[in-house]
CSV table of C-alpha atoms and ligand atoms in Angstrom, one decimal:
chain,number,residue,atom,x,y,z
A,1,MET,CA,-36.6,-39.2,-15.5
A,2,ARG,CA,-36.6,-35.5,-15.8
A,3,ARG,CA,-36.6,-34.9,-12.1
A,4,GLY,CA,-33.7,-37.4,-11.8
A,5,ALA,CA,-31.7,-35.4,-14.3
A,6,ILE,CA,-32.3,-32.1,-12.4
A,7,VAL,CA,-31.2,-33.7,-9.1
A,8,GLN,CA,-28.1,-35.1,-10.7
A,9,LEU,CA,-27.3,-31.8,-12.3
A,10,ALA,CA,-27.8,-30.0,-9.0
A,11,LEU,CA,-25.5,-32.5,-7.1
A,12,LEU,CA,-22.8,-31.9,-9.7
A,13,ALA,CA,-23.2,-28.2,-9.4
A,14,LEU,CA,-22.9,-28.4,-5.6
A,15,PHE,CA,-19.8,-30.5,-5.9
A,16,PHE,CA,-18.0,-28.2,-8.3
A,17,GLY,CA,-19.3,-25.1,-6.5
A,18,GLY,CA,-18.0,-26.5,-3.2
A,19,ILE,CA,-14.5,-27.1,-4.7
A,20,THR,CA,-14.4,-23.6,-6.2
A,21,THR,CA,-15.6,-22.1,-3.0
A,22,ALA,CA,-12.8,-23.9,-1.0
A,23,VAL,CA,-10.2,-22.5,-3.5
A,24,ALA,CA,-11.6,-19.0,-3.1
A,25,VAL,CA,-11.9,-19.0,0.7
A,26,ILE,CA,-9.3,-21.3,2.3
A,27,PRO,CA,-5.9,-19.8,1.1
A,28,ASN,CA,-6.7,-16.3,2.5
A,29,TRP,CA,-5.9,-14.5,-0.7
A,30,LEU,CA,-6.5,-11.1,0.7
A,31,PRO,CA,-4.7,-9.3,3.6
A,32,PRO,CA,-6.9,-8.6,6.6
A,33,SER,CA,-8.6,-5.2,6.0
A,34,ALA,CA,-7.6,-2.3,8.2
A,35,ALA,CA,-9.6,0.5,6.5
A,36,GLU,CA,-13.2,1.3,5.7
A,37,GLN,CA,-12.3,1.6,2.1
A,38,ALA,CA,-10.8,-1.8,2.1
A,39,ASP,CA,-13.9,-3.3,3.7
A,40,ARG,CA,-16.0,-1.9,0.8
A,41,ILE,CA,-13.5,-3.1,-1.8
A,42,ASP,CA,-13.6,-6.6,-0.2
A,43,PHE,CA,-17.4,-6.5,-0.4
A,44,VAL,CA,-17.3,-5.9,-4.2
A,45,PHE,CA,-14.6,-8.6,-4.5
A,46,TRP,CA,-16.8,-11.2,-2.8
A,47,TYR,CA,-20.0,-10.0,-4.5
A,48,VAL,CA,-18.4,-10.6,-7.9
A,49,THR,CA,-16.6,-13.8,-6.8
A,50,ILE,CA,-19.8,-15.4,-5.5
A,51,ILE,CA,-21.6,-14.6,-8.8
A,52,CYS,CA,-18.7,-16.1,-10.7
A,53,ILE,CA,-18.7,-19.3,-8.5
A,54,VAL,CA,-22.4,-19.9,-9.0
A,55,ILE,CA,-22.2,-19.4,-12.8
A,56,TYR,CA,-19.0,-21.6,-13.0
A,57,ALA,CA,-20.7,-24.4,-11.0
A,58,ILE,CA,-23.7,-24.4,-13.3
A,59,VAL,CA,-21.7,-24.3,-16.5
A,60,ILE,CA,-19.2,-27.1,-15.4
A,61,ALA,CA,-22.1,-29.3,-14.0
A,62,THR,CA,-23.9,-29.0,-17.3
A,63,LEU,CA,-20.8,-29.7,-19.3
A,64,VAL,CA,-19.8,-32.8,-17.3
A,65,TYR,CA,-23.4,-34.1,-17.2
A,66,SER,CA,-23.7,-33.7,-21.0
A,67,ALA,CA,-20.4,-35.4,-21.6
A,68,TRP,CA,-21.4,-38.2,-19.3
A,69,LYS,CA,-25.0,-38.8,-20.4
A,70,PHE,CA,-25.0,-37.9,-24.1
A,71,ARG,CA,-21.7,-39.5,-25.1
A,72,VAL,CA,-22.1,-41.4,-28.4
A,73,SER,CA,-21.3,-45.0,-28.4
A,74,PRO,CA,-18.0,-45.8,-30.2
A,75,ASP,CA,-19.6,-47.3,-33.4
A,76,ASP,CA,-22.3,-44.6,-33.8
A,77,ASP,CA,-21.4,-42.5,-36.9
A,78,SER,CA,-24.9,-40.8,-37.2
A,79,ASP,CA,-25.3,-37.0,-36.8
A,80,GLY,CA,-27.3,-35.4,-34.0
A,81,PRO,CA,-30.8,-34.0,-34.5
A,82,PRO,CA,-30.7,-30.4,-36.0
A,83,VAL,CA,-31.4,-27.8,-33.4
A,84,HIS,CA,-33.0,-24.4,-34.2
A,85,GLY,CA,-33.4,-21.3,-32.1
A,86,HIS,CA,-35.1,-21.4,-28.7
A,87,SER,CA,-36.4,-17.9,-28.0
A,88,GLY,CA,-37.0,-18.5,-24.2
A,89,LEU,CA,-33.5,-19.8,-23.7
A,90,GLU,CA,-31.9,-17.0,-25.8
A,91,ILE,CA,-33.8,-14.3,-23.9
A,92,GLY,CA,-32.7,-16.0,-20.6
A,93,TRP,CA,-29.0,-16.1,-21.4
A,94,THR,CA,-29.1,-12.5,-22.5
A,95,ALA,CA,-31.1,-11.1,-19.7
A,96,VAL,CA,-29.5,-12.9,-16.8
A,97,PRO,CA,-25.9,-11.8,-17.6
A,98,PHE,CA,-27.1,-8.3,-18.4
A,99,ALA,CA,-28.7,-8.0,-15.0
A,100,LEU,CA,-25.6,-9.5,-13.2
A,101,VAL,CA,-23.1,-7.3,-15.0
A,102,THR,CA,-25.2,-4.2,-14.4
A,103,SER,CA,-25.5,-5.0,-10.7
A,104,MET,CA,-21.7,-5.3,-10.5
A,105,ALA,CA,-21.3,-2.0,-12.2
A,106,ILE,CA,-23.7,-0.3,-9.8
A,107,VAL,CA,-22.2,-1.9,-6.7
A,108,SER,CA,-18.7,-0.8,-7.9
A,109,ALA,CA,-19.8,2.7,-8.7
A,110,ILE,CA,-21.3,3.1,-5.2
A,111,VAL,CA,-18.2,1.9,-3.6
A,112,LEU,CA,-15.9,4.1,-5.7
A,113,ALA,CA,-18.0,7.2,-4.8
A,114,ARG,CA,-18.1,6.4,-1.1
A,115,ASN,CA,-14.4,5.6,-1.0
A,116,ASP,CA,-13.6,9.1,-2.3
A,117,ARG,CA,-15.6,10.8,0.5
A,118,THR,CA,-13.3,12.5,3.0
A,119,GLY,CA,-15.8,13.9,5.4
A,120,SER,CA,-15.6,17.5,6.5
A,121,HIS,CA,-12.5,17.3,8.7
A,122,PRO,CA,-9.9,14.9,7.2
A,123,LEU,CA,-6.4,14.6,8.5
A,124,ARG,CA,-4.2,16.1,5.8
A,125,VAL,CA,-1.0,14.2,5.0
A,126,ASP,CA,1.5,15.2,2.3
A,127,VAL,CA,3.4,12.3,0.9
A,128,THR,CA,6.7,12.8,-0.9
A,129,ALA,CA,8.1,9.9,-2.9
A,130,GLN,CA,11.6,9.8,-4.3
A,131,GLN,CA,14.2,7.2,-5.1
A,132,PHE,CA,14.0,5.4,-2.6
A,133,ALA,CA,12.2,6.8,0.4
A,134,TRP,CA,8.8,8.0,1.6
A,135,THR,CA,8.4,11.3,3.6
A,136,PHE,CA,5.2,12.2,5.3
A,137,THR,CA,4.4,15.7,6.3
A,138,TYR,CA,1.4,16.8,8.4
A,139,PRO,CA,0.6,20.4,7.3
A,140,ASP,CA,-1.9,21.0,10.1
A,141,GLN,CA,0.3,19.4,12.9
A,142,HIS,CA,3.2,21.8,13.3
A,143,LYS,CA,4.3,20.7,9.7
A,144,LEU,CA,5.7,17.6,11.4
A,145,THR,CA,7.6,15.4,9.0
A,146,ALA,CA,8.4,11.7,9.5
A,147,SER,CA,9.5,8.7,7.5
A,148,VAL,CA,7.2,6.4,9.4
A,149,LEU,CA,3.5,7.2,8.9
A,150,ARG,CA,1.3,7.6,12.0
A,151,LEU,CA,-2.5,7.7,11.7
A,152,PRO,CA,-5.3,8.0,14.2
A,153,VAL,CA,-7.8,5.2,14.0
A,154,GLY,CA,-11.3,6.1,12.8
A,155,ARG,CA,-10.5,9.5,11.2
A,156,PRO,CA,-10.4,9.9,7.4
A,157,ALA,CA,-6.9,10.8,6.2
A,158,ARG,CA,-6.6,12.6,2.9
A,159,PHE,CA,-3.2,12.0,1.2
A,160,THR,CA,-1.7,14.3,-1.3
A,161,LEU,CA,1.1,12.5,-3.2
A,162,ARG,CA,4.0,14.1,-5.0
A,163,ALA,CA,7.1,12.5,-6.7
A,164,LEU,CA,10.4,14.3,-7.0
A,165,ASP,CA,12.0,12.1,-9.7
A,166,VAL,CA,10.1,9.2,-11.3
A,167,ILE,CA,6.7,7.5,-10.8
A,168,HIS,CA,6.3,5.7,-7.6
A,169,SER,CA,3.1,4.1,-6.2
A,170,PHE,CA,1.9,4.2,-2.6
A,171,TRP,CA,0.4,1.0,-1.3
A,172,VAL,CA,-0.6,-0.4,2.0
A,173,PRO,CA,-2.1,-3.8,1.3
A,174,GLU,CA,-4.3,-3.7,4.4
A,175,PHE,CA,-5.8,-0.3,3.2
A,176,GLY,CA,-6.9,-1.9,-0.1
A,177,GLN,CA,-5.9,1.0,-2.4
A,178,LYS,CA,-2.9,1.9,-4.5
A,179,GLN,CA,-2.1,5.4,-5.8
A,180,ASP,CA,0.6,6.5,-8.1
A,181,ALA,CA,2.9,9.5,-7.2
A,182,VAL,CA,3.7,11.2,-10.5
A,183,PRO,CA,6.3,14.0,-11.0
A,184,GLY,CA,4.8,17.3,-12.0
A,185,THR,CA,1.4,16.7,-10.6
A,186,THR,CA,-0.4,15.8,-7.4
A,187,THR,CA,-2.6,12.8,-6.8
A,188,HIS,CA,-4.9,12.0,-3.9
A,189,VAL,CA,-6.2,9.1,-2.0
A,190,THR,CA,-8.4,8.8,1.1
A,191,VAL,CA,-8.0,6.2,3.8
A,192,THR,CA,-10.0,5.8,7.0
A,193,PRO,CA,-8.1,3.3,9.1
A,194,ASN,CA,-10.4,1.2,11.3
A,195,ARG,CA,-8.0,-1.3,13.0
A,196,VAL,CA,-5.1,-0.3,15.3
A,197,GLY,CA,-1.9,-2.0,14.2
A,198,THR,CA,1.4,-1.7,12.2
A,199,TYR,CA,1.3,-2.3,8.5
A,200,PRO,CA,3.8,-2.1,5.6
A,201,ILE,CA,4.0,0.7,3.1
A,202,ILE,CA,5.3,-0.5,-0.2
A,203,CYS,CA,6.3,1.2,-3.4
A,204,THR,CA,4.5,-0.8,-6.0
A,205,GLU,CA,5.8,0.9,-9.2
A,206,LEU,CA,9.3,-0.1,-10.5
A,207,CYS,CA,11.2,3.1,-9.9
A,208,GLY,CA,14.9,2.1,-10.1
A,209,LEU,CA,17.6,0.0,-8.5
A,210,GLY,CA,16.3,0.6,-4.9
A,211,HIS,CA,12.6,-0.1,-5.7
A,212,ALA,CA,12.5,-3.2,-3.6
A,213,VAL,CA,13.8,-1.4,-0.5
A,214,MET,CA,11.5,1.6,-0.9
A,215,ARG,CA,9.4,0.6,2.0
A,216,SER,CA,8.2,2.1,5.2
A,217,THR,CA,5.7,1.5,8.0
A,218,VAL,CA,2.3,2.9,8.9
A,219,ILE,CA,1.3,2.8,12.6
A,220,VAL,CA,-2.5,3.1,13.1
A,221,MET,CA,-2.9,4.3,16.7
A,222,PRO,CA,-5.8,5.3,19.1
A,223,LYS,CA,-6.7,8.9,18.6
A,224,ALA,CA,-5.4,10.0,22.0
A,225,GLU,CA,-2.1,8.3,21.4
A,226,PHE,CA,-1.8,10.1,18.0
A,227,ALA,CA,-2.6,13.5,19.6
A,228,ALA,CA,0.1,12.8,22.3
A,229,TRP,CA,2.6,11.9,19.6
A,230,VAL,CA,1.9,15.1,17.6
A,231,ASN,CA,2.2,17.1,20.8
A,232,LYS,CA,5.4,15.5,21.9
A,233,SER,CA,7.1,15.5,18.5
A,234,GLY,CA,5.9,19.1,17.9
A,235,LYS,CA,7.6,20.2,21.1
A,236,ALA,CA,10.6,18.0,20.7
A,237,THR,CA,11.5,19.1,17.3
A,238,SER,CA,10.8,22.8,17.7
A,239,GLY,CA,12.9,23.2,20.9
A,240,GLY,CA,16.2,23.6,19.0
A,241,GLY,CA,19.5,22.2,20.1
A,242,ALA,CA,20.8,18.6,20.2
A,243,ALA,CA,17.7,17.2,22.0
A,244,ALA,CA,15.4,18.5,19.2
A,245,GLY,CA,17.9,17.2,16.7
A,246,LYS,CA,17.7,13.7,18.2
A,247,ALA,CA,13.9,13.7,17.8
A,248,VAL,CA,14.3,14.9,14.2
A,249,PHE,CA,16.9,12.1,13.6
A,250,THR,CA,14.5,9.5,14.8
A,251,ASN,CA,11.4,10.9,13.1
A,252,GLU,CA,13.1,11.3,9.8
A,253,GLY,CA,14.1,7.7,9.8
A,254,CYS,CA,17.9,8.3,9.8
A,255,VAL,CA,18.0,5.4,12.2
A,256,ALA,CA,16.9,2.9,9.6
A,257,CYS,CA,20.1,3.4,7.5
A,258,HIS,CA,22.8,4.7,9.8
A,259,THR,CA,24.6,3.6,12.9
A,260,LEU,CA,24.9,6.3,15.5
A,261,THR,CA,25.7,5.4,19.1
A,262,ALA,CA,24.1,8.5,20.5
A,263,ALA,CA,20.7,7.6,18.9
A,264,LYS,CA,21.1,3.9,19.7
A,265,SER,CA,20.7,3.2,16.0
A,266,THR,CA,22.5,0.3,14.2
A,267,GLY,CA,21.5,0.8,10.5
A,268,LYS,CA,24.0,-0.5,8.0
A,269,ILE,CA,22.8,0.8,4.7
A,270,GLY,CA,24.5,4.2,4.9
A,271,PRO,CA,27.9,5.2,6.4
A,272,ASP,CA,28.5,4.7,10.1
A,273,LEU,CA,27.9,8.2,11.6
A,274,ASP,CA,30.1,7.4,14.6
A,275,LYS,CA,33.0,7.8,12.1
A,276,LEU,CA,31.9,11.2,10.8
A,277,SER,CA,35.0,13.0,12.0
A,278,THR,CA,37.2,10.7,9.9
A,279,TYR,CA,35.0,11.1,6.9
A,280,ALA,CA,35.1,14.9,7.3
A,281,GLN,CA,38.9,14.8,7.3
A,282,GLN,CA,38.9,12.6,4.1
A,283,ALA,CA,36.5,15.1,2.5
A,284,GLY,CA,38.8,18.0,3.6
A,285,MET,CA,36.0,19.9,5.4
A,286,PRO,CA,35.3,21.1,8.9
A,287,LEU,CA,33.0,18.6,10.6
A,288,GLU,CA,29.9,20.8,10.9
A,289,GLN,CA,30.0,22.0,7.3
A,290,PHE,CA,30.5,18.4,6.1
A,291,VAL,CA,27.6,17.2,8.1
A,292,ARG,CA,25.3,19.9,6.8
A,293,GLU,CA,26.3,19.4,3.2
A,294,SER,CA,25.9,15.6,3.5
A,295,ILE,CA,22.3,16.1,4.7
A,296,VAL,CA,21.3,18.8,2.2
A,297,ASN,CA,23.2,17.4,-0.8
A,298,PRO,CA,24.1,13.8,0.0
A,299,ASP,CA,25.8,13.1,-3.2
A,300,ALA,CA,28.4,15.9,-3.0
A,301,TYR,CA,30.7,13.5,-1.2
A,302,VAL,CA,30.0,9.8,-1.1
A,303,GLU,CA,32.0,7.7,1.3
A,304,LYS,CA,33.9,4.8,-0.3
A,305,GLY,CA,32.1,1.5,-0.2
A,306,TYR,CA,28.6,3.1,-0.1
A,307,PRO,CA,26.3,3.6,-3.1
A,308,ALA,CA,25.6,7.1,-4.4
A,309,ASN,CA,22.0,8.3,-5.1
A,310,VAL,CA,20.5,6.3,-2.2
A,311,MET,CA,20.1,8.8,0.5
A,312,PRO,CA,16.9,10.8,0.0
A,313,LYS,CA,17.3,14.5,-1.0
A,314,THR,CA,14.3,15.7,1.0
A,315,PHE,CA,16.1,16.6,4.1
A,316,GLY,CA,17.3,19.9,2.7
A,317,LYS,CA,13.6,20.9,2.7
A,318,LEU,CA,13.2,20.5,6.5
A,319,PRO,CA,12.2,23.6,8.3
A,320,LYS,CA,15.4,25.5,9.1
A,321,ALA,CA,15.1,25.1,12.9
A,322,GLN,CA,14.8,21.3,12.5
A,323,LEU,CA,17.7,21.2,10.1
A,324,ASP,CA,19.9,23.2,12.4
A,325,ALA,CA,18.9,21.0,15.4
A,326,LEU,CA,19.7,17.9,13.4
A,327,VAL,CA,23.1,19.2,12.4
A,328,THR,CA,23.9,20.1,16.0
A,329,PHE,CA,22.9,16.7,17.2
A,330,VAL,CA,24.8,14.7,14.6
A,331,VAL,CA,28.0,16.9,15.1
A,332,ASP,CA,27.8,16.6,18.9
A,333,SER,CA,27.3,12.8,18.6
A,334,ALA,CA,30.1,12.4,16.2
A,335,LYS,CA,32.5,14.3,18.4
A,336,ALA,CA,31.4,12.2,21.4
A,337,ALA,CA,32.0,9.0,19.5
A,338,LYS,CA,35.5,9.9,18.6
B,401,CUA,CU1,9.5,3.9,-5.6
B,401,CUA,CU2,9.4,1.7,-6.6
């Protein structure tokens, strides 16, 4: 009789545990991990989830079994037998949860501590967030700046985040961590990408009208490819003249928002740069002065039909040689397009 009850309870627990496991595993709740830190976070997630599934299965099985076996018959009005304390049971249901919760805390603490380790030679990346764009600067790689993040696989990257206006939050789902960028202070996060690929960068703090479009891309590339990109971009943007300006135009992500035939870009969010000569006339300024002002202080003149306060104001902080090259390239291209 007793053994029969235990077998029935166990079968019920297996049944409910199976359903719960299927709900946890089949829908692919989590994005595939692309960083060592995300692997560790996933481990904590599954460690806690498995414990929860086991406890849930035992509790539900006991509940269903009791409702099924000990149900009173409809005409039975008598009270159940009085139940007093059961020391063994009480010690058990205190000790087991204590041990489980403590083990979760220890596992989490170990993962948090390890995820913060940067190693002795991390790649430093400065992240600037502002309504509504991301800018990435590599202080040790010719101060290269870009709006698309490139990272070498297998090397810890130490991000230093700054915000120019309101609070933003840096999130790559595949990297498993979020970090706020807060005006007036700097925050940090470490990521060691371990899977080559292209992943989205998402602002995950409501920061204004353009919050939903404050997105970029991170490209995790083999180490040699990253070194080649640094080398090429460093040379390309430091050479000066229109060729360097074209590299700056592409690196800075101007292509995402603007159409410019010379750069083969077809963005539609900002004004069509092939028409810059006309815009300059409307603004009553010489073309070159107009282009420079529009890059450094984009809201000084806003073309009709386009929203103000959308173009990032970080471009004024480009190294002077890069800014000059960018102006030269845009002016030359606009003249050619006329
Ligand atoms: Cu920046 Cu939301």
